Coordinates of C-alpha atoms in Angstrom, one line a residue:
X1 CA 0.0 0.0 0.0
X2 CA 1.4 3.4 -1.3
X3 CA 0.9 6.2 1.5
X4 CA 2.6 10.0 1.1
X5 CA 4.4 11.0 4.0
X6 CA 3.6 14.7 5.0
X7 CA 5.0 17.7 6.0
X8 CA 2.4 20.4 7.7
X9 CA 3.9 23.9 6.4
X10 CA 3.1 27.1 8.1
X11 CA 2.9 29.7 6.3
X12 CA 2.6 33.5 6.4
X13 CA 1.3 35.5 3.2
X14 CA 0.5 39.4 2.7
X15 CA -2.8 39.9 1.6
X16 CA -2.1 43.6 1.6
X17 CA -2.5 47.2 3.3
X18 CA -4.5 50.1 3.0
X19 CA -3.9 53.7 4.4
X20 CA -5.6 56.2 6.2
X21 CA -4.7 60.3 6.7
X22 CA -6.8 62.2 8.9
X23 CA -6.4 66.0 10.0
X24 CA -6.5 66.6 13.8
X25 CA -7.8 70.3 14.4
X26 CA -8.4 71.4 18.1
X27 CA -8.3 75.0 20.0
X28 CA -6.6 75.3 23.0
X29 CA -7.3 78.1 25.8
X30 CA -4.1 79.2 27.2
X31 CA -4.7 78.5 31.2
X32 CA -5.3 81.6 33.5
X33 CA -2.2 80.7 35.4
X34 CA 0.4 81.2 32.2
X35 CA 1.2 84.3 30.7
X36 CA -0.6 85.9 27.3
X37 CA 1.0 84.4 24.3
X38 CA 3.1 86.9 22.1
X39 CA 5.3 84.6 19.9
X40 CA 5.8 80.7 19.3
X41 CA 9.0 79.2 19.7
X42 CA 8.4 75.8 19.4
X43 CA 6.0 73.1 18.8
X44 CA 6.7 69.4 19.0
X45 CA 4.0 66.5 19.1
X46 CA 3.8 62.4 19.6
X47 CA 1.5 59.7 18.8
X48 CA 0.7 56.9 20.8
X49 CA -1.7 54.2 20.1
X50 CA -4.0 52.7 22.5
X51 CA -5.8 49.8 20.3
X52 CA -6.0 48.8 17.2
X53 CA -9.1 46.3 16.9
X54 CA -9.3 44.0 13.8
X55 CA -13.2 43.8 12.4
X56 CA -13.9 42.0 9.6
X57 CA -13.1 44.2 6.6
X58 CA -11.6 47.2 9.0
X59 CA -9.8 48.1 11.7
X60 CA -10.4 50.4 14.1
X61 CA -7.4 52.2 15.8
X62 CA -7.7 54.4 18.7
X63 CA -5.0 56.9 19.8
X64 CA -4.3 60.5 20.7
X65 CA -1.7 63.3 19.9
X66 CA 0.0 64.5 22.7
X67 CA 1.7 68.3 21.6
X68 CA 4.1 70.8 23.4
X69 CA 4.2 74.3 22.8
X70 CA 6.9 76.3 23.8
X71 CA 6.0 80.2 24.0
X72 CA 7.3 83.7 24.5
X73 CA 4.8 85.5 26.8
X74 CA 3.8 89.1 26.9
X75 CA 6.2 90.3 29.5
X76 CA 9.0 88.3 27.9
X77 CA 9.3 85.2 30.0
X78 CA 8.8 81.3 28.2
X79 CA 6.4 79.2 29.2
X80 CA 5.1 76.2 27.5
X81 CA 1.2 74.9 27.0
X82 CA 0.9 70.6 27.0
X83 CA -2.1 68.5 25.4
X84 CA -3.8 66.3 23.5
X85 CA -6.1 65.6 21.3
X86 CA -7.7 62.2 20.8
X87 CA -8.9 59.9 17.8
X88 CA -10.4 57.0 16.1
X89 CA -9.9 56.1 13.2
X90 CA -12.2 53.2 11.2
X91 CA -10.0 51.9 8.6
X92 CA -11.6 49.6 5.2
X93 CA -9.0 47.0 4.5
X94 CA -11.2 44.9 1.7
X95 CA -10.9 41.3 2.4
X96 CA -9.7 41.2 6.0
X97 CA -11.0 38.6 8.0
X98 CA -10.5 38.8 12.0
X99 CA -8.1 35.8 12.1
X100 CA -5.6 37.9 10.1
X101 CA -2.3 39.5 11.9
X102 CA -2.6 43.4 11.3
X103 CA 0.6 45.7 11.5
X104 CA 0.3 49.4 12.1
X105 CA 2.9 52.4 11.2
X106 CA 2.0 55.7 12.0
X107 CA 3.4 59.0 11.3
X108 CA 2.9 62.6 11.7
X109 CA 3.4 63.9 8.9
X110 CA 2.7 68.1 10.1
X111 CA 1.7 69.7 13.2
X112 CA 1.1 73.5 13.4
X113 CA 0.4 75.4 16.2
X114 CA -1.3 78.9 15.3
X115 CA -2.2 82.0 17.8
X116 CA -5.4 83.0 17.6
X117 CA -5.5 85.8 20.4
X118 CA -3.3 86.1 23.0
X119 CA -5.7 83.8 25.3
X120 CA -6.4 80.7 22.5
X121 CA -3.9 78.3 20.7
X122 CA -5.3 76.4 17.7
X123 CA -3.2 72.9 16.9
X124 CA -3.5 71.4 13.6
X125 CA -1.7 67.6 12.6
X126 CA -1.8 65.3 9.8
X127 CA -1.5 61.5 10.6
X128 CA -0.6 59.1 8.3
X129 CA -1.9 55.3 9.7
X130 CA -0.2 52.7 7.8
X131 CA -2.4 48.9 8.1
X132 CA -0.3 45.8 6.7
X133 CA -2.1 42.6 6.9
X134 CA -0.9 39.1 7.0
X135 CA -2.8 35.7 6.9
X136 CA -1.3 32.8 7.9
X137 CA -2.6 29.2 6.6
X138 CA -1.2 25.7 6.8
X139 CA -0.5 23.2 3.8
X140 CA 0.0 19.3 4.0
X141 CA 2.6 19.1 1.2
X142 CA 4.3 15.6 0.2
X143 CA 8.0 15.4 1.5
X144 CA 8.4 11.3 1.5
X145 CA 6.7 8.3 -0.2
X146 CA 5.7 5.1 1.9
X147 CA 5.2 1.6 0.2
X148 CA 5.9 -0.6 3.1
X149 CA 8.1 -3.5 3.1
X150 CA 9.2 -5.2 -0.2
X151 CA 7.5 -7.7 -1.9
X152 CA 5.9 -8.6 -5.7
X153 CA 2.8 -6.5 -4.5
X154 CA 4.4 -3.4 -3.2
X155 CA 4.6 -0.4 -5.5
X156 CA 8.3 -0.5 -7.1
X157 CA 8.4 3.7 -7.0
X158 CA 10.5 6.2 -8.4
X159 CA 11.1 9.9 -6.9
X160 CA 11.9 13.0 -7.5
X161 CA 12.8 15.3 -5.0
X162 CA 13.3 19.5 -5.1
X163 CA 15.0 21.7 -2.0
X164 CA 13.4 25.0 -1.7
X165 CA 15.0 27.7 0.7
X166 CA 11.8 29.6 2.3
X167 CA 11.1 31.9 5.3
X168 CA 8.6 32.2 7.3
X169 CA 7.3 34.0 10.7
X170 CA 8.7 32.0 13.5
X171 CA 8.0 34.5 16.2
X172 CA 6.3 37.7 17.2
X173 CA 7.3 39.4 20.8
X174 CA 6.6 42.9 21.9
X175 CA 8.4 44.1 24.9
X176 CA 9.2 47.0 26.9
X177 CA 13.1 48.0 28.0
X178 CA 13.8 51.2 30.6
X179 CA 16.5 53.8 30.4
X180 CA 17.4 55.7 33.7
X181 CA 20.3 58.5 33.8
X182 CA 20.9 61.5 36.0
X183 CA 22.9 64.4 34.6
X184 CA 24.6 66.9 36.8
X185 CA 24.7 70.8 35.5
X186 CA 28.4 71.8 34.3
X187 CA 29.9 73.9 37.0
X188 CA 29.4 77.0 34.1
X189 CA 25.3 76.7 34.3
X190 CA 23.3 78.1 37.1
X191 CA 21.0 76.0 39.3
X192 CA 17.3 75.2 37.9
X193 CA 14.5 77.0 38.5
X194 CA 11.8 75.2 36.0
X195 CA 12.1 73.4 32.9
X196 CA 10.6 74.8 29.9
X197 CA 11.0 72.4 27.2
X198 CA 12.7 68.7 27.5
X199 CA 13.1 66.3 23.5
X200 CA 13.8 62.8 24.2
X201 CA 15.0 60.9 20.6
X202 CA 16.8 57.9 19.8
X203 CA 19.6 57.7 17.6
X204 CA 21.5 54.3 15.9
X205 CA 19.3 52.2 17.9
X206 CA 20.6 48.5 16.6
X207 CA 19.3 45.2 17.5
X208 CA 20.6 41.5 17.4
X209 CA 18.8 38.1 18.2
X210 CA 20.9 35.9 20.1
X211 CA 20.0 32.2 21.8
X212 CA 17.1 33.2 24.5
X213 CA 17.5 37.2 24.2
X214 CA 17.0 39.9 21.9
X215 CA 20.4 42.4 22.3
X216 CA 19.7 45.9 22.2
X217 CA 21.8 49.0 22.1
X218 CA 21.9 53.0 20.9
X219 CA 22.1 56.3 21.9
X220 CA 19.2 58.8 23.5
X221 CA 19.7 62.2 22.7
X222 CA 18.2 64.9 25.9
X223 CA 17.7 68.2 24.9
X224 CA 16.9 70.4 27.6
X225 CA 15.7 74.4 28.0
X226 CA 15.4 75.7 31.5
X227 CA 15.4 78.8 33.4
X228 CA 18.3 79.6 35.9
X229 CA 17.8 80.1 39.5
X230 CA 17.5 83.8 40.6
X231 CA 16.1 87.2 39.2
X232 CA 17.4 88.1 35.5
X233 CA 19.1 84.5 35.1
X234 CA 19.3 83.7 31.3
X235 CA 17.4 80.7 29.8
X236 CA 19.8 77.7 29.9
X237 CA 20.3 74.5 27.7
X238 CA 21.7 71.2 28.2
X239 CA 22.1 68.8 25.8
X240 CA 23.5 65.1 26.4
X241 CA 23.6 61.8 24.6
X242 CA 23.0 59.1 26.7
X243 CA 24.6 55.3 25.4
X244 CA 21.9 52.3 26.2
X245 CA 22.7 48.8 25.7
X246 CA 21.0 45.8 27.0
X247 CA 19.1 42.5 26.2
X248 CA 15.6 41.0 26.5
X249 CA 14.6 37.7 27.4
X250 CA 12.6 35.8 24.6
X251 CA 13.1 32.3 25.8
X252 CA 12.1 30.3 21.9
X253 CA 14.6 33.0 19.9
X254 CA 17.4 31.9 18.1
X255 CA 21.0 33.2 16.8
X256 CA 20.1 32.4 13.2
X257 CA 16.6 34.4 13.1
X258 CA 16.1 37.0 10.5
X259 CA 14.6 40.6 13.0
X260 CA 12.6 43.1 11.8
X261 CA 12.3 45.1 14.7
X262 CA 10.6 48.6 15.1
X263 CA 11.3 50.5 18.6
X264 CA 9.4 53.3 19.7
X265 CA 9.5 55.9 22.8
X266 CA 6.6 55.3 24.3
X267 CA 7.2 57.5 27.8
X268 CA 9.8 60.0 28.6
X269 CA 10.0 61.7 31.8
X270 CA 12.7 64.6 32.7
X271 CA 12.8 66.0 36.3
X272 CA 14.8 68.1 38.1
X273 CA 16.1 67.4 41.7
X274 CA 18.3 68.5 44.1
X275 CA 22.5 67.5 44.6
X276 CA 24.1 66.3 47.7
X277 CA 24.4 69.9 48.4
X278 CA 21.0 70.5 48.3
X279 CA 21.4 72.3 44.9
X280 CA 18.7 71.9 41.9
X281 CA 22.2 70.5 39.6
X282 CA 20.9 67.0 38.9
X283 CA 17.9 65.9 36.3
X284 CA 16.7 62.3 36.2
X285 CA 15.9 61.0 32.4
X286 CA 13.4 58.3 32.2
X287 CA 12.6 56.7 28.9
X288 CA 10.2 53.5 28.3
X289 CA 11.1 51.8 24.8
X290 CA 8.9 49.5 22.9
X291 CA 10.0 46.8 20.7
X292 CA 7.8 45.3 18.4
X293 CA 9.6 42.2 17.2
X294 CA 9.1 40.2 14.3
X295 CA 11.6 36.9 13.7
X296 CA 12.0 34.8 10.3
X297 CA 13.7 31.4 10.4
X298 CA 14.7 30.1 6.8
X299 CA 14.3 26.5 6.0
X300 CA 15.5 24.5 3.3
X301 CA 12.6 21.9 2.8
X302 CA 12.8 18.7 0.0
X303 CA 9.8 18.4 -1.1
X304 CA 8.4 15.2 -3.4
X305 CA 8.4 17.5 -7.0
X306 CA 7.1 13.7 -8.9
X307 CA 6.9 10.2 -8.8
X308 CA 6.2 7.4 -11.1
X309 CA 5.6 3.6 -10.6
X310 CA 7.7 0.8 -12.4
X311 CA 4.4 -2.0 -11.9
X312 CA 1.6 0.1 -10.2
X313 CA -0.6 2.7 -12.1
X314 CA -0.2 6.0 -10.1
X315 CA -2.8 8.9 -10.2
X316 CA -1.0 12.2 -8.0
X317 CA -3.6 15.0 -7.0
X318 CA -1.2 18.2 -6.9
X319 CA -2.1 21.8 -5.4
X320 CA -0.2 25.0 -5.4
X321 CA 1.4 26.3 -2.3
X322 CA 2.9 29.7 -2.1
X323 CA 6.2 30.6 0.2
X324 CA 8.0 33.3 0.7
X325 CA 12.4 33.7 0.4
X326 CA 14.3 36.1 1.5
X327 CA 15.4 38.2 -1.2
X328 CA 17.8 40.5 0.2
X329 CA 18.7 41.5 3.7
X330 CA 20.2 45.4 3.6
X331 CA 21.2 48.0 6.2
X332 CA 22.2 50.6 3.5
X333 CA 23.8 54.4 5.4
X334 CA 23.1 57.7 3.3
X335 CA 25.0 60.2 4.1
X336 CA 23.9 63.7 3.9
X337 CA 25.9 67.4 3.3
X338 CA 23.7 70.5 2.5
X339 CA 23.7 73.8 3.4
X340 CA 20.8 75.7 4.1
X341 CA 20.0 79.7 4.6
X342 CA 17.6 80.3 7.0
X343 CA 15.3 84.0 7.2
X344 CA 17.5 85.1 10.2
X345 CA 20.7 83.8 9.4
X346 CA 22.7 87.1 9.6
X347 CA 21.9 87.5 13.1
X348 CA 22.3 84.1 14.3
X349 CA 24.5 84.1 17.0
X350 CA 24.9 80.3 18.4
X351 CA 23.4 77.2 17.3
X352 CA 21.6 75.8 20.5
X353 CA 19.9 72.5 19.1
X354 CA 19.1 70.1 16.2
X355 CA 16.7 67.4 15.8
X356 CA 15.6 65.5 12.6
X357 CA 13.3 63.1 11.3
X358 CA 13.3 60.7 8.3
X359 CA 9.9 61.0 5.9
X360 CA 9.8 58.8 3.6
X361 CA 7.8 59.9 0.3
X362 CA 7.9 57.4 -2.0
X363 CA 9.4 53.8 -2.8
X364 CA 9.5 52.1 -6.2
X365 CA 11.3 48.7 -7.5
X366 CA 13.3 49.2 -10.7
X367 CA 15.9 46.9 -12.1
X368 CA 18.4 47.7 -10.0
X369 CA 17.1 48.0 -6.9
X370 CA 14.6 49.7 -4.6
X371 CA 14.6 53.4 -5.2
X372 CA 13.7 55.4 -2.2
X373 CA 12.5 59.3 -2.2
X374 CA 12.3 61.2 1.1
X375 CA 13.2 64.7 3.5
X376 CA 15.0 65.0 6.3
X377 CA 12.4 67.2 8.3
X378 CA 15.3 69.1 10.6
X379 CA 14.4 71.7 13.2
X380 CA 17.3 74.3 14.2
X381 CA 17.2 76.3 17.4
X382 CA 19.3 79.3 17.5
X383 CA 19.9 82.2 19.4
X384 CA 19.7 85.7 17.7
X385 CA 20.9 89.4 18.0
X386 CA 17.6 90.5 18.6
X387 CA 17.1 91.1 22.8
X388 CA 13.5 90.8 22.4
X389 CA 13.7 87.3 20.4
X390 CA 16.7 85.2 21.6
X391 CA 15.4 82.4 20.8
X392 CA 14.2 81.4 17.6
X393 CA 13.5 78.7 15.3
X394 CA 13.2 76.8 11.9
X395 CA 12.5 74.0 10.3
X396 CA 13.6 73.1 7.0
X397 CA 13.2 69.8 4.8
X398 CA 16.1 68.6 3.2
X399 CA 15.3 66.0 0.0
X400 CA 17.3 63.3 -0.2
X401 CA 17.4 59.9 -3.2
X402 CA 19.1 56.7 -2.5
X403 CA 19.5 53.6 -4.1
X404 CA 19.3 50.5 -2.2
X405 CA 20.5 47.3 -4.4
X406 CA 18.1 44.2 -4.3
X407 CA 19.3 41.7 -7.2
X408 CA 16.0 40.1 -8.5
X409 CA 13.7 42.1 -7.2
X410 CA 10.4 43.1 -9.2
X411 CA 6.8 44.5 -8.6
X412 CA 5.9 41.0 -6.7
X413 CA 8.4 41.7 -3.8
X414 CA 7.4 42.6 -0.4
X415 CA 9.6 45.5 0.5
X416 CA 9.5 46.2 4.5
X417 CA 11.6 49.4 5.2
X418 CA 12.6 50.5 8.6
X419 CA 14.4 54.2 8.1
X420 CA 16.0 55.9 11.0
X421 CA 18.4 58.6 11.4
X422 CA 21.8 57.8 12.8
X423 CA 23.8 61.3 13.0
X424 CA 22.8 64.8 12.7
X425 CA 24.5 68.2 13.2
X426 CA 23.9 71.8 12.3
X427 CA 27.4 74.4 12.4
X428 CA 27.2 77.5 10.8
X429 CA 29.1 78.6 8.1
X430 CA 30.2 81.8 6.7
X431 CA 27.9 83.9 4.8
X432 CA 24.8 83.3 7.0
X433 CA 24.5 79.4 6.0
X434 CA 24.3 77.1 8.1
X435 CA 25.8 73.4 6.9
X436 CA 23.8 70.4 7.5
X437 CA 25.4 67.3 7.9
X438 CA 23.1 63.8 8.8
X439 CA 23.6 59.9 8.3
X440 CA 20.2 58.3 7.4
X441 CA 20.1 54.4 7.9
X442 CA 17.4 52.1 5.8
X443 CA 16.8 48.6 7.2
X444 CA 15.3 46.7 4.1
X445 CA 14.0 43.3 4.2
X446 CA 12.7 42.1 1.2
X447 CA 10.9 38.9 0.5
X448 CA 9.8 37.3 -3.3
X449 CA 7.0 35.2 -3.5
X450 CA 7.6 31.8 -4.7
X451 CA 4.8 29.5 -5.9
X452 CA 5.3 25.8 -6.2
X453 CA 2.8 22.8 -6.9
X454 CA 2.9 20.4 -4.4
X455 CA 1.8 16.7 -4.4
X456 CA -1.2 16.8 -2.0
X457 CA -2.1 12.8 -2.5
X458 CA -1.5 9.8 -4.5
X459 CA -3.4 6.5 -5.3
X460 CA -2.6 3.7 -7.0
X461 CA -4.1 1.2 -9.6
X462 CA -2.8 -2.1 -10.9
X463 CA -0.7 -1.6 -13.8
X464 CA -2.6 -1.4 -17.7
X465 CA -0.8 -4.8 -18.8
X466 CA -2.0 -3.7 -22.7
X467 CA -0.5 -0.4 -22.8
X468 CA 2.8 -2.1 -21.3
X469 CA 3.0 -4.7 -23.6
X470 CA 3.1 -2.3 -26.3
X471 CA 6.3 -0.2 -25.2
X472 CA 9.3 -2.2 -27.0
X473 CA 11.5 -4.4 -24.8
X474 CA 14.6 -1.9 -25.3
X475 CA 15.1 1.1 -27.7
X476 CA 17.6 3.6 -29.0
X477 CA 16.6 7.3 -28.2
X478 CA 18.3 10.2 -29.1
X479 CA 17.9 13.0 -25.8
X480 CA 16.1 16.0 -26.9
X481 CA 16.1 19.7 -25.9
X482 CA 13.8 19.6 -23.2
X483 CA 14.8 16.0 -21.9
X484 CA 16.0 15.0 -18.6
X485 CA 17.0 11.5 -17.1
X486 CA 13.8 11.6 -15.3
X487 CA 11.4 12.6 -18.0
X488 CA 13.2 10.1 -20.1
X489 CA 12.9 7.1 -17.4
X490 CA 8.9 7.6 -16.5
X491 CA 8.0 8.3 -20.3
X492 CA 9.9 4.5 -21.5
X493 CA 8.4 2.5 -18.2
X494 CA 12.8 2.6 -16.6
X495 CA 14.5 3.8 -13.9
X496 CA 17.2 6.9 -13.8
X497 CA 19.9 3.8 -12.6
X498 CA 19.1 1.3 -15.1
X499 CA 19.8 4.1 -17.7
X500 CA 22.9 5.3 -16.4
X501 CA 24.2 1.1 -15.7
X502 CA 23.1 0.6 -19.1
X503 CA 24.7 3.3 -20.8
X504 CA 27.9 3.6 -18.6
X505 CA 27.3 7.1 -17.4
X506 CA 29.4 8.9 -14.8
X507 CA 26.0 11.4 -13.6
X508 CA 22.5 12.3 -14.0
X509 CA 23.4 15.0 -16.8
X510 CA 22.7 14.5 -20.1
X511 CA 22.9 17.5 -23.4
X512 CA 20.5 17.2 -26.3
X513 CA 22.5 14.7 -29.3
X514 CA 23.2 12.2 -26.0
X515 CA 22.4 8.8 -27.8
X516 CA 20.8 6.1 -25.4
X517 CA 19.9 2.8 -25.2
X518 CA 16.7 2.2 -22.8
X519 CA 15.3 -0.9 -21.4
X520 CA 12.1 -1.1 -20.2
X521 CA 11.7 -2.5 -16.2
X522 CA 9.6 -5.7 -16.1
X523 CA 9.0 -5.0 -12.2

């Protein structure tokens, strides 16, 4: 009795994604305890996700945008205005089903904070929400054939085998990892009396899957604006980089998984406190990152391809599986130089602070690779000539193009792109331009489909003695273009080793002009 022997494959398959933009738009009265607003300084604003529900044909995603504005008020001082403004978002994905895995990206893509009188802020964002689905489904696909033990009545078979390298999810994790620092003041900066404005952001954040643990490490970058202790003390900055490293337990990982990782800063905290003198010197930094982990594992699986019977009639019921391959696994640096002019350049006086973040505009698969479009959005803070505006600032986008090489790739690839900005710095020139130097790093993974047809079953039939009887005992053939020992050995009722015994060949390959002499197997 003939039985296939099986191999369950899991598989994971993009059905697709669909995005969403929506405009947040919300007035903001200024609180009676804060000053009248007479000029913005700066604006800065964070999404954080609280759900993202998966309904059949659309998700729903609740979040909120939580915004700072920093502000000079009517008699001079800075003070800054905090909140929020919540949403939900439905989202049609056509043909999502609630057993699918759904990915969200988000990104705010503008946030502008407008006076409208002295007592009433108006805050305007644009979101981008990015929904990838996956489905994952199982096949039973032939790896093996079964006939028993040998006798007259088993099935004499023939196979033929193919290997076929695929990936596919082997784990999903999200987990949490803390930062704690305290900086102490630089005997040149007078005690705090109140912060006014604190910027957490992470910089060459770079993880690694070990046995048991996900490694982690990178820099935070802390930006702080205060105001000295006592009357007539200047405004003060600090600014520090702060080196993390670390690891996370995820007990079923493994050294040879393929990451695609995504961190976010989902809680930042900056407070002041006092020395061991008693002195407000010393700030506490407290940062809460999340990783949301995705691990391949490749395989190499043999498969049954075909298989023919030397006495047994065989009828094989195929099906088509689809896997995915990795493609190409890149971490591609591009490395930015321009020099920008800002309004106020010719009365800049000092560079204070620069942040950045990587937009991505557009993506498309040529040839040679994945092109990738995008600005640098960079925000400057300076200090100025003018008394009554010392601080200013400005934000500029800076275009950049980059080339990221993917042999094989075409429009049926999966392209996931993680971009993140390693290194930025603004100096001024001469001339009133300031020079604008950043390293941007883009994390592709790219996967290609690959459909196969798999033998799903087999059954078996006594062999057609007639049609047999009719093939000729032994025959001369001449190989053709298209031939292979295989095709040659099921078509003439032989096996690939009688052939090559018969003929006195050294391996399996043959070249069209080959003559042969075939004998057919009276198994």
């Amino acid at each position: 009795m003939l039985e296939l022997v099986k191999k369950n494959i899991h598989m994971n398959r993009w059905k697709g994604y669909a995005t969403s933009q929506i405009t947040l738009d919300d007035d903001f009265i200024v609180p009676d305890s804060m000053d009248d607003v007479d000029q913005m300084i700066l604006s800065s604003g964070e999404i954080t996700i609280d759900s993202v529900k998966n309904q059949t044909e659309r998700v729903v995603v609740r979040g909120k945008l939580d915004f700072m504005i920093l502000y000079r008020g009517a008699e001079g001082g800075l003070q800054t205005l905090s909140g929020s403004i919540n949403f939900e978002e439905p989202i049609n994905v056509p043909g999502l089903e609630e057993r699918d895995i759904v990915q969200l990206a988000w990104e705010l893509e503008d946030l502008n904070a407008g006076i409208i009188n002295s007592r009433k802020l108006s805050v305007k964002a644009i979101v981008t929400l990015t929904v990838k689905v996956e489905t994952s489904c199982d096949v039973n696909a032939a790896v093996d054939v079964d006939t028993g033990s040998a006798s007259s009545d088993v099935p004499m078979v023939e196979t033929l085998r193919r290997n076929l390298d695929v990936v596919s999810v082997a784990l999903r994790h999200k987990d949490t990892f803390r930062i704690k620092d305290t900086t102490t003041l630089s005997g040149n900066k007078p005690n705090i009396d109140h912060i006014l404005w604190t910027e957490m952001k992470l910089r060459s954040v770079a993880t690694r899957p070990m046995d048991g643990k996900m490694m982690l490490d990178g820099e935070l970058l802390v930006f702080v604006i205060y105001q000295g202790e006592g009357e007539g003390a200047p405004i003060q900055w600090i600014e520090e980089s702060i080196p993390f490293s670390g690891e996370l337990d995820v007990p079923d990982m493994t050294e040879d998984m393929v990451p695609v990782v995504t961190v976010h800063l989902i809680h930042k905290d900056i407070e002041a406190k006092p020395d061991s003198d008693g002195e407000m010197r010393e700030m506490d930094a407290d940062a809460v990152l999340e990783l949301d982990m995705k691990l391949y594992r490749e395989e190499n699986m043999e498969l049954l391809n075909d298989l023919y019977s030397t006495n047994r009639e065989l009828t094989l019921q195929t099906g088509e599986a689809c896997f995915d391959k990795i493609l190409t696994k890149n971490m591609s640096k591009c490395k930015i130089v321009e020099k920008i002019s800002l309004d106020q350049a010719d009365r800049i006086l000092q560079i204070c602070h620069s942040e950045g973040a990587v937009k991505i505009d557009d993506t498309e698969i040529k040839e040679d690779g994945l092109h990738v479009e995008g600005v640098i959005e960079v925000r400057i803070l300076y200090m100025t000539s003018d008394d009554s505006q010392p601080i200013q600032s400005a934000v500029e986008d800076i275009p950049f193009h980059y080339l990221i090489e993917a042999p094989g790739i075409n429009d049926k690839t999966i392209c996931q792109l993680n971009p993140g900005l390693e290194q930025l710095s603004a100096v001024m020139m001469g001339g009133g331009t300031i020079e604008v130097k950043s390293t941007i790093s883009l994390d592709l993974l790219a996967l290609q489909p690959v459909c196969q047809q798999i033998i799903t079953n087999a059954s078996e039939a006594p062999m057609d003695l007639n049609s047999l009887q009719k093939l000729p005992g032994i025959v001369g053939y001449i190989v053709q273009p298209e031939d292979s020992l295989w095709k040659i050995a099921k078509k003439f009722h032989t096996t690939i080793d009688t052939i090559i015994a018969t003929n006195g060949l050294t391996d399996k390959s043959v070249k069209p002009g080959d003559r042969l002499i075939l004998v057919k197997e009276l198994s």
